[in-house]
CSV table of C-alpha atoms and ligand atoms in Angstrom, one decimal:
chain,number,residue,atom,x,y,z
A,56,UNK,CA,-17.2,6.4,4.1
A,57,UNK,CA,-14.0,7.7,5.7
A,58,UNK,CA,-11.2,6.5,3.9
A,59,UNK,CA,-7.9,5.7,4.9
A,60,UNK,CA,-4.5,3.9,3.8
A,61,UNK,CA,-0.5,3.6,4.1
A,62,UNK,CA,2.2,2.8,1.7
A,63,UNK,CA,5.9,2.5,3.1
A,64,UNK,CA,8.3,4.7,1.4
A,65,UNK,CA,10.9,1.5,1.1
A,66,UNK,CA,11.8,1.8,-2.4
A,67,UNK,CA,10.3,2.0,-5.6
A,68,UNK,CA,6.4,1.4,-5.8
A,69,UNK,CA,5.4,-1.7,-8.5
A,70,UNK,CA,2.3,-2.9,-10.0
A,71,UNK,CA,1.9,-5.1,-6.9
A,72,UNK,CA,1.0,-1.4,-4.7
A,73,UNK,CA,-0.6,0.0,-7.6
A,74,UNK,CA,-2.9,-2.8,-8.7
A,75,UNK,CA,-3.3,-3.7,-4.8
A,76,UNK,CA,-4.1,-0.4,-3.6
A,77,UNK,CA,-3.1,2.7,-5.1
A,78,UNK,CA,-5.3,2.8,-7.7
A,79,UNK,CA,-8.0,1.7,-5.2
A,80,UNK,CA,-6.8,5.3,-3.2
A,81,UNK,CA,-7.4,7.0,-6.7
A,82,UNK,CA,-11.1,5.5,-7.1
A,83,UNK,CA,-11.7,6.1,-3.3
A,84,UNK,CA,-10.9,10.2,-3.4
A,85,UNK,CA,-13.7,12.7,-2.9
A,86,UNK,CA,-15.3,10.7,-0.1
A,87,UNK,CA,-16.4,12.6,3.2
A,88,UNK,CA,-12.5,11.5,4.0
A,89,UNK,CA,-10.0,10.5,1.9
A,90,UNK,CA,-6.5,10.2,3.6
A,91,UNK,CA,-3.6,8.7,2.5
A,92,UNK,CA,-0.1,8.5,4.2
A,93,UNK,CA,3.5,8.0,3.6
A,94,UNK,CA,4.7,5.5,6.3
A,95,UNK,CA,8.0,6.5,7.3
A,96,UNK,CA,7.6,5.6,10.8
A,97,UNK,CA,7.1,2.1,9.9
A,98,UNK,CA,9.9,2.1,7.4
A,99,UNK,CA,12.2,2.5,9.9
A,100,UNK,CA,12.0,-0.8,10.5
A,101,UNK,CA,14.2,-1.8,7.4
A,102,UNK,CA,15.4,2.0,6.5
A,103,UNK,CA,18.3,2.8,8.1
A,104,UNK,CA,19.9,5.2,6.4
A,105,UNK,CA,18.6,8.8,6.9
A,106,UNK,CA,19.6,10.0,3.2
A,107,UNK,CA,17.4,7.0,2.0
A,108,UNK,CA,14.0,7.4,3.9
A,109,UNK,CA,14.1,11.4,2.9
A,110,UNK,CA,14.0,10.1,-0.6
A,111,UNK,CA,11.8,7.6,-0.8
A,112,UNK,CA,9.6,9.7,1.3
A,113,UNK,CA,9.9,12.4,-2.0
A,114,UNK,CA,9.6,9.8,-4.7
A,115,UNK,CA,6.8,8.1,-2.7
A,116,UNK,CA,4.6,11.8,-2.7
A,117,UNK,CA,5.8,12.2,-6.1
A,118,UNK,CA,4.6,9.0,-7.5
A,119,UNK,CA,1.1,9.2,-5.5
A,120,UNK,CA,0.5,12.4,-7.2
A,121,UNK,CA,2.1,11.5,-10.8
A,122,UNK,CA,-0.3,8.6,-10.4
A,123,UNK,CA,-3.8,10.5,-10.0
A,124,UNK,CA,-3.9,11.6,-6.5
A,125,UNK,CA,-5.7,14.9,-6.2
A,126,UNK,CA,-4.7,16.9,-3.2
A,127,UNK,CA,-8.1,18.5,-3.6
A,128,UNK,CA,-9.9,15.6,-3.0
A,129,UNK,CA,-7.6,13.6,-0.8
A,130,UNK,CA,-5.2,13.9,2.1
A,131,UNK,CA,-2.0,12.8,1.3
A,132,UNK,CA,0.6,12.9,4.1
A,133,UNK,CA,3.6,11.8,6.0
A,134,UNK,CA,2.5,9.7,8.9
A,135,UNK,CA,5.5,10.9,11.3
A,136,UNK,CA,3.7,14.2,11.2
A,137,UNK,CA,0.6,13.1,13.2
A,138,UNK,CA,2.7,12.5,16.4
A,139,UNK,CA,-0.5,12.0,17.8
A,140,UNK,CA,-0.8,8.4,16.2
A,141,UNK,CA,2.6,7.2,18.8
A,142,UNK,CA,1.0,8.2,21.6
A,143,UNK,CA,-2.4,6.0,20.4
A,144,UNK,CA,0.1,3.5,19.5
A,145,UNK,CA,0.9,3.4,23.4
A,146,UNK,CA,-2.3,3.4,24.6
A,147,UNK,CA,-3.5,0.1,22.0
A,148,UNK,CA,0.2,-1.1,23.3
A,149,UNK,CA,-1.4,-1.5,27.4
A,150,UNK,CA,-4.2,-3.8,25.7
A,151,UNK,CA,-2.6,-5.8,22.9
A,152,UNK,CA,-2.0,-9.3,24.0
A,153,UNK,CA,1.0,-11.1,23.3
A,154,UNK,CA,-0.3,-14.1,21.7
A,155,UNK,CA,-2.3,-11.3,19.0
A,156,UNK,CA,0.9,-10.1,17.8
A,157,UNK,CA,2.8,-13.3,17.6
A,158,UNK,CA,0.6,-14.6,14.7
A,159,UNK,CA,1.0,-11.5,12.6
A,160,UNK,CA,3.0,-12.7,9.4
A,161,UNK,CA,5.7,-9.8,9.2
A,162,UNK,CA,6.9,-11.3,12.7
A,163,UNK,CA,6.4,-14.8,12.4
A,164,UNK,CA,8.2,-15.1,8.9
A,165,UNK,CA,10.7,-13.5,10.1
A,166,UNK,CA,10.9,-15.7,13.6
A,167,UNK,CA,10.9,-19.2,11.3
A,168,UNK,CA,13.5,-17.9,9.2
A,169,UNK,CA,15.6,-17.7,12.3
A,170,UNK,CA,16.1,-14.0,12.1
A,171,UNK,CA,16.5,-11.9,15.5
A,172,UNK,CA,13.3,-9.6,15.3
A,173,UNK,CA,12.9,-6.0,17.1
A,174,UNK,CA,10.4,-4.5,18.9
A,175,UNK,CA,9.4,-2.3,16.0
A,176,UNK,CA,8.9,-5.5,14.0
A,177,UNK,CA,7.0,-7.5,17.0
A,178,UNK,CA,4.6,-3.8,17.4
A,179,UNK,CA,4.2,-2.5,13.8
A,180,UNK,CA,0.6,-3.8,14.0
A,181,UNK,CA,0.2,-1.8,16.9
A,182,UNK,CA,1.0,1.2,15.0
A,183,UNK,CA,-0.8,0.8,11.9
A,184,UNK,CA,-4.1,0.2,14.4
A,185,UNK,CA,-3.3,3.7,15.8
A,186,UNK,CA,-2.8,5.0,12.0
A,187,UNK,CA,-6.0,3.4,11.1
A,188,UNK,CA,-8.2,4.3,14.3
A,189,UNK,CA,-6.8,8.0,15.2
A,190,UNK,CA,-9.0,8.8,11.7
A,191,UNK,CA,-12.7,6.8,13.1
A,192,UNK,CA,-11.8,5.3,9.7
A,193,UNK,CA,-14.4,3.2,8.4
A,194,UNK,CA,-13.1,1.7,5.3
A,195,UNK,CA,-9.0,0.9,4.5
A,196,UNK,CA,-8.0,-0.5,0.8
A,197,UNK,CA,-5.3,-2.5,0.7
A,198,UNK,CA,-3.9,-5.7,-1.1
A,199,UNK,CA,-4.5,-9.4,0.4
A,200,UNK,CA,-1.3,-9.0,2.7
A,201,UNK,CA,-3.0,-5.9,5.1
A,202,UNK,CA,-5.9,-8.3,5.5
A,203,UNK,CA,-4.5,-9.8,8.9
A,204,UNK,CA,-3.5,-6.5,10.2
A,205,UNK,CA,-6.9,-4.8,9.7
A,206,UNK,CA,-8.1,-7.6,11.4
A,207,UNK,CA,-5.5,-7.1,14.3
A,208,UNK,CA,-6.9,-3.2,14.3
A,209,UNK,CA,-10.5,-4.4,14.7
A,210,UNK,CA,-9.4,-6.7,17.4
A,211,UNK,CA,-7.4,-3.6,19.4
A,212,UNK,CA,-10.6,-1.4,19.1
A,213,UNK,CA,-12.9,-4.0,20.1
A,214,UNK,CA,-10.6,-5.0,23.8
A,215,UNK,CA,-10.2,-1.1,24.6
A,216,UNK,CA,-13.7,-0.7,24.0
A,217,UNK,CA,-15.0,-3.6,26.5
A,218,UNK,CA,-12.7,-2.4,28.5
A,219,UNK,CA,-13.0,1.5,28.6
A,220,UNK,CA,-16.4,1.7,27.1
A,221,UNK,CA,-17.5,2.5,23.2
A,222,UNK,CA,-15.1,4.9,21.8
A,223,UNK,CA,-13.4,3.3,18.8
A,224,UNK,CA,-14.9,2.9,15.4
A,225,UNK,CA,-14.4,-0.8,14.0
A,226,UNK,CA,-13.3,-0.2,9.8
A,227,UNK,CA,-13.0,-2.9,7.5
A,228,UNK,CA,-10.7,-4.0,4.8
A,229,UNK,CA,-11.2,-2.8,1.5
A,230,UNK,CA,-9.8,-5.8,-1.2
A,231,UNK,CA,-10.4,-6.0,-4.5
A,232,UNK,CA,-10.7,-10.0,-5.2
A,233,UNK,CA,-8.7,-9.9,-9.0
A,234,UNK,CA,-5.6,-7.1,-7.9
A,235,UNK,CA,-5.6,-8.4,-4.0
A,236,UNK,CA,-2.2,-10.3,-4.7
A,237,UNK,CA,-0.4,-9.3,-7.5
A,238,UNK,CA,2.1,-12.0,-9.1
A,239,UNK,CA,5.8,-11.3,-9.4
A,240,UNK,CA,8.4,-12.4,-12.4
A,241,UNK,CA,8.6,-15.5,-10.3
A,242,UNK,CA,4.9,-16.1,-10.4
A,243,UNK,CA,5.2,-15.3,-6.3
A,244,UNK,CA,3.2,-12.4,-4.4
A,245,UNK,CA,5.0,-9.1,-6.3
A,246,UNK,CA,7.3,-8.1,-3.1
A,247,UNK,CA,10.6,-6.0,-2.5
A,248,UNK,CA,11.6,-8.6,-0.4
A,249,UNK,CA,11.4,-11.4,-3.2
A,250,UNK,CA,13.2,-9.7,-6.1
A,251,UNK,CA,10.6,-9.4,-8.3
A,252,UNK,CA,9.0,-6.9,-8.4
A,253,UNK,CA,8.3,-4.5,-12.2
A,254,UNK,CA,8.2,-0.8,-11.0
A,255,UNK,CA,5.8,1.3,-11.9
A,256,UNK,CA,8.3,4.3,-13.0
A,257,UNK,CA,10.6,2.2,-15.0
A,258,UNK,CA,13.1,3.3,-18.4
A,259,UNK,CA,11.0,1.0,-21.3
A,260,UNK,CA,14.2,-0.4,-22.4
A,261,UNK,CA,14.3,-1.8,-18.2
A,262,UNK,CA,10.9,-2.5,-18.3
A,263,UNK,CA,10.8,-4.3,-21.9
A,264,UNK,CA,13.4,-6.5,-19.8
A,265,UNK,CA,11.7,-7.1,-17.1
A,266,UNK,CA,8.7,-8.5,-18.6
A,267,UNK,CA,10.3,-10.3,-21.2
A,268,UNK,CA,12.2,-12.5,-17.7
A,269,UNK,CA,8.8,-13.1,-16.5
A,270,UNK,CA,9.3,-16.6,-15.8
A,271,UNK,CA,6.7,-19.2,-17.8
A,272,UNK,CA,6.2,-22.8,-18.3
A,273,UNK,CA,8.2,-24.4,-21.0
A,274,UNK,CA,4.9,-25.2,-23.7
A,275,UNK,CA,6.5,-25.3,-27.2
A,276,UNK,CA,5.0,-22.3,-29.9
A,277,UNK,CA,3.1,-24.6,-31.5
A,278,UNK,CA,1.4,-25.7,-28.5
A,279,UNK,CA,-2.3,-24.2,-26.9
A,280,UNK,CA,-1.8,-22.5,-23.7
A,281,UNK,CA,-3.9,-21.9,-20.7
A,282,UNK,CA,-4.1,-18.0,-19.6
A,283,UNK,CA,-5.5,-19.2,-16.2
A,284,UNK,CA,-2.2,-20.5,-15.2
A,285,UNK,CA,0.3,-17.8,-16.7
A,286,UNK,CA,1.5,-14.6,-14.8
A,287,UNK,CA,1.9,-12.9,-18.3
A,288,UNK,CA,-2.0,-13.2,-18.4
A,289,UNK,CA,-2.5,-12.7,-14.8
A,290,UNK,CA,-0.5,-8.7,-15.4
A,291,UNK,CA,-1.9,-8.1,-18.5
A,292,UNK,CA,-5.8,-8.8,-17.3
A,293,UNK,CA,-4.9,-5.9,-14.8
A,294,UNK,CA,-4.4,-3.7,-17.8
A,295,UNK,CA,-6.3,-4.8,-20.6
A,296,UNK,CA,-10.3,-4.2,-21.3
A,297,UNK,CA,-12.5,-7.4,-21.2
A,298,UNK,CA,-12.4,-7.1,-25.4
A,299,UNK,CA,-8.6,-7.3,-25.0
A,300,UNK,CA,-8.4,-10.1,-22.4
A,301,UNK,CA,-10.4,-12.2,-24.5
A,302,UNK,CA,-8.7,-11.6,-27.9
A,303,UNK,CA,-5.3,-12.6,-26.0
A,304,UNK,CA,-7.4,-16.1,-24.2
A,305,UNK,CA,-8.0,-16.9,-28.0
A,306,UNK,CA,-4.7,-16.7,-28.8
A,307,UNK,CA,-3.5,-18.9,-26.2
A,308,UNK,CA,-5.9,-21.4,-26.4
A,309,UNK,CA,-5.5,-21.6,-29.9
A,310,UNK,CA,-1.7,-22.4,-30.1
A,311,UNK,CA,0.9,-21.2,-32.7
A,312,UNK,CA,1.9,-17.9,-30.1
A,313,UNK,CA,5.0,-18.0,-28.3
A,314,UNK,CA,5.1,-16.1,-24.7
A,315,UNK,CA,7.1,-13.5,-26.1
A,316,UNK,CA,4.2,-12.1,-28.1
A,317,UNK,CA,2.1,-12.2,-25.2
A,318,UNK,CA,4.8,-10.1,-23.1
A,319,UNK,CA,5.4,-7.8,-25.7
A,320,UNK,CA,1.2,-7.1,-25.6
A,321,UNK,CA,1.8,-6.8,-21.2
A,322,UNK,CA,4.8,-4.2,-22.5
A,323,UNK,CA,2.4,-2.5,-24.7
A,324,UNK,CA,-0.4,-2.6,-22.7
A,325,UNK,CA,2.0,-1.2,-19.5
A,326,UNK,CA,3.5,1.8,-21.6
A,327,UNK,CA,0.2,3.0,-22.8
A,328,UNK,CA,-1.5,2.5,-19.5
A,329,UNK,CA,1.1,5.0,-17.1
A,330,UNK,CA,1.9,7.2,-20.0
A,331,UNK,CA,0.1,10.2,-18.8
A,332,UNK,CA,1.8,9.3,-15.1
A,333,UNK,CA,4.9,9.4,-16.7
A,334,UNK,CA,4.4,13.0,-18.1
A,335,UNK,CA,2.6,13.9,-15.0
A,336,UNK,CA,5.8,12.8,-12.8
A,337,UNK,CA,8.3,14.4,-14.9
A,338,UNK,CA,6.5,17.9,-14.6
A,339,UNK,CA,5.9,17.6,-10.7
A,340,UNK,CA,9.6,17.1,-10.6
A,341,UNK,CA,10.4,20.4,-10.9
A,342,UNK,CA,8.4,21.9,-8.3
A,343,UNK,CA,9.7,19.9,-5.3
A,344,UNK,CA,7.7,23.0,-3.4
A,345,UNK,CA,4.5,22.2,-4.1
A,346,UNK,CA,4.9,18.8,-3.3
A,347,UNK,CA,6.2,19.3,0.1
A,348,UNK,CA,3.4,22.1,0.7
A,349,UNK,CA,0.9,19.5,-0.1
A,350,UNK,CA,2.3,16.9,2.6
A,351,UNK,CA,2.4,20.0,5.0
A,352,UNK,CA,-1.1,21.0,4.2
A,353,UNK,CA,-2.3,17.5,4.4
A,354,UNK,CA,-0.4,16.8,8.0
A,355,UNK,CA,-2.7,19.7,9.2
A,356,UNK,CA,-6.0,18.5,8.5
A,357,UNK,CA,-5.0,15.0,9.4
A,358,UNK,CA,-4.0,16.1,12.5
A,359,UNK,CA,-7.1,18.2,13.5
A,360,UNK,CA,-8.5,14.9,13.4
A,361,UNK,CA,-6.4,12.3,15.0
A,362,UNK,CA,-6.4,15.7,17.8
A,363,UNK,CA,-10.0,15.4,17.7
A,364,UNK,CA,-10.1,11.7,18.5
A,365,UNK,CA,-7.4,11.5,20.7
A,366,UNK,CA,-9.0,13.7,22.9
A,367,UNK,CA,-11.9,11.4,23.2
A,368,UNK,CA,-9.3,8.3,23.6
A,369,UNK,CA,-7.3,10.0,26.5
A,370,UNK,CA,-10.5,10.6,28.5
A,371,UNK,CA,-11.8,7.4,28.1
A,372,UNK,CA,-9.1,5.4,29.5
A,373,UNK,CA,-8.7,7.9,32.8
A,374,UNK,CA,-5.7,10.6,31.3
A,375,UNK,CA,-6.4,14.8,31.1
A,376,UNK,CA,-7.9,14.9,27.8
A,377,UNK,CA,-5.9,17.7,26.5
A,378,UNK,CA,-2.3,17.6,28.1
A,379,UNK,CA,-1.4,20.5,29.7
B,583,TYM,P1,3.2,-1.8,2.0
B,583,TYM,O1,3.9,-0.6,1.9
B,583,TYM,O2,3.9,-3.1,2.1
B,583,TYM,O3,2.2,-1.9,0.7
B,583,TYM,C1,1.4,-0.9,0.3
B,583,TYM,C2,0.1,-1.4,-0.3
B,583,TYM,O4,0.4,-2.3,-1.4
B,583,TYM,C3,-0.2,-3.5,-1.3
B,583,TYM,N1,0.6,-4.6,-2.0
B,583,TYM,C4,0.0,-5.5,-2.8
B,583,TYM,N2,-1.2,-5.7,-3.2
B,583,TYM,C5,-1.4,-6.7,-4.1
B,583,TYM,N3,-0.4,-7.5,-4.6
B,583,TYM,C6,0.9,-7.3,-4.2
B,583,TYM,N4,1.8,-8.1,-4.7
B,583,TYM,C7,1.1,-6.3,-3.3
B,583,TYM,N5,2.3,-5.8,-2.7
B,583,TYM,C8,1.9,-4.8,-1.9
B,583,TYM,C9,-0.3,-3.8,0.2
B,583,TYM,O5,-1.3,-4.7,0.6
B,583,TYM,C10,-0.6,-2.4,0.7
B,583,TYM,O6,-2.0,-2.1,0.7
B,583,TYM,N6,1.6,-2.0,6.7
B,583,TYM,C11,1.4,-1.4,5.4
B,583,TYM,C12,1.4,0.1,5.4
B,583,TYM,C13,0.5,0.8,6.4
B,583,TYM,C14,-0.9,0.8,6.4
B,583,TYM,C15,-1.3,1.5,7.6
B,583,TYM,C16,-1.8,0.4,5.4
B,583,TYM,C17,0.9,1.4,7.6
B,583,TYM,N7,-0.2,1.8,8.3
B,583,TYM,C18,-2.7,1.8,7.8
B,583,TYM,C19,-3.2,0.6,5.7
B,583,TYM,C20,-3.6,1.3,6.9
B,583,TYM,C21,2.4,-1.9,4.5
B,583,TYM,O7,3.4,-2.3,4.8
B,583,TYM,O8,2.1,-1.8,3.1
């Protein structure tokens, strides 16, 4: 399997990207290709502040490793460092049909909400295809809301191929069905963009917080509760073993347990689960080096790659295949 996935560096990752897909990067590592990328180029569509993206692009490397990536037996790097994947991005660009890009959500939320959308906005699928075909990846984890966008990418490969002849590899979405769309305090999808979000890299006094505003339904203490329809339980089955999951049903379904209790088992439960990331982060910290040698290191053997590839792209559709 060839492996490949992108995280934007807009902010601080949550359990909605970790549940969704970083852990998924973790499981996936050690395959015949296992590349992962930081996606500044697509942040730039709501990072605007120069200070900001170098940050996040830090933290974001940072947390990936803190978090179990192994730069032995992945890629990690910064997509902006394959230059390669813009100039694909053009190329798909000559072939995408309007009416393919108007139905991507990203645009068309935006569009019903009345706000004026860019070009970056309107093309981003464009340039996640390129990210995901400059690799001939086969397989991409990611959480429910990538779904459409593979889909896009599959679509993109399949038109320049009728048209230029068989040289892009179709992949496939790789979802897992219980982490594929993580709930937020509000009970909505976990997002940046809704205000709900729990980070992963959190102070516990924050985080106790946080979980204890997780919003629930107003069944008295006394009352028995059903797990299937409470966010509490839908986080904490991410963390807990089947043994645990079912002790907590129990307790739900048997009344006499207020919510609280059950957040303060997510809080426990969360703590114990990215205790070793937390020590893991705090060490990396003070070797900002190494981390930046590991994005270097991965740019150049994810661009020998995408070089590779675009080389057979460029002489399929009538250009020099290596520029001179
Ligand atoms: P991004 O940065 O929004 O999210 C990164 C990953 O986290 C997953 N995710 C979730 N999964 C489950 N529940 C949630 N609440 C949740 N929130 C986020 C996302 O599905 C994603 O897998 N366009 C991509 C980045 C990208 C990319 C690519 C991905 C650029 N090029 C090529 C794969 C392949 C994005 O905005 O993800």
């Amino acid at each position: 399997m060839k492996i490949l996935s992108g995280i934007q560096p807009t902010g601080r990752f949550h359990w909605g990207n970790y549940f969704g897909a970083i852990r998924q990067y973790i499981a996936l590592q050690g395959h015949e290709q296992s590349f992962y990328f930081i996606a500044d180029l697509h942040a730039l569509t709501t990072v605007r502040e120069p200070h900001v993206l170098r940050q996040n692009v830090k933290d974001a490397a940072l947390d990936l490793l803190a978090l179990g990536l192994d730069p032995q037996r992945a890629t990690l790097f910064r997509q902006s460092d394959v230059p390669e994947t813009t100039e694909l991005t053009w190329l798909l660009m000559t072939i995408a049909q309007m009416h393919l890009l108007e139905k991507c959500h990203a645009f068309k939320d935006k569009k019903a909400k009345g706000i004026a959308a860019d070009a970056g906005l309107f093309t981003y699928p464009v340039l996640m295809a390129a990210d995901i075909l400059i690799y001939d990846s086969t397989t991409v984890p990611v959480g429910a809301d990538q779904i459409q966008h593979v889909e896009v990418t599959r679509d993109l490969a399949q038109r320049f191929n009728t048209i230029y002849g068989d040289t892009l590899h179709l992949p496939e979405a790789y979802v897992l069905d219980d982490s594929a769309k993580v709930p937020g305090r509000d009970g909505e999808k976990m997002s940046k963009s809704y205000d709900n979000i729990i980070p992963i890299f959190e102070t516990p006094k924050k985080l106790g917080k946080m979980i204890m505003s997780i919003k629930t339904d107003s069944t008295s203490k006394e009352s028995s509760k059903n797990p299937d329809t409470c966010s509490v339980f839908e986080l904490y089955k991410l963390f807990a073993t089947p043994e645990a999951q079912m002790t907590l049903t129990e307790r739900y379904r048997a009344g006499g347990m207020g919510y609280g209790e059950a957040k303060q088992a997510l809080y426990e439960a969360a703590i114990a689960h990215f205790e070793t990331a937390f020590a893991r982060r705090t060490q990396l910290e003070t070797s900002p080096d190494i981390v930046e040698d590991i994005l270097r290191e991965g740019a150049h053997r994810a661009r020998a790659k995408a070089q590779e590839v675009l080389e057979r792209v460029r002489a399929a559709c009538g250009l020099l295949a290596k520029p001179v």
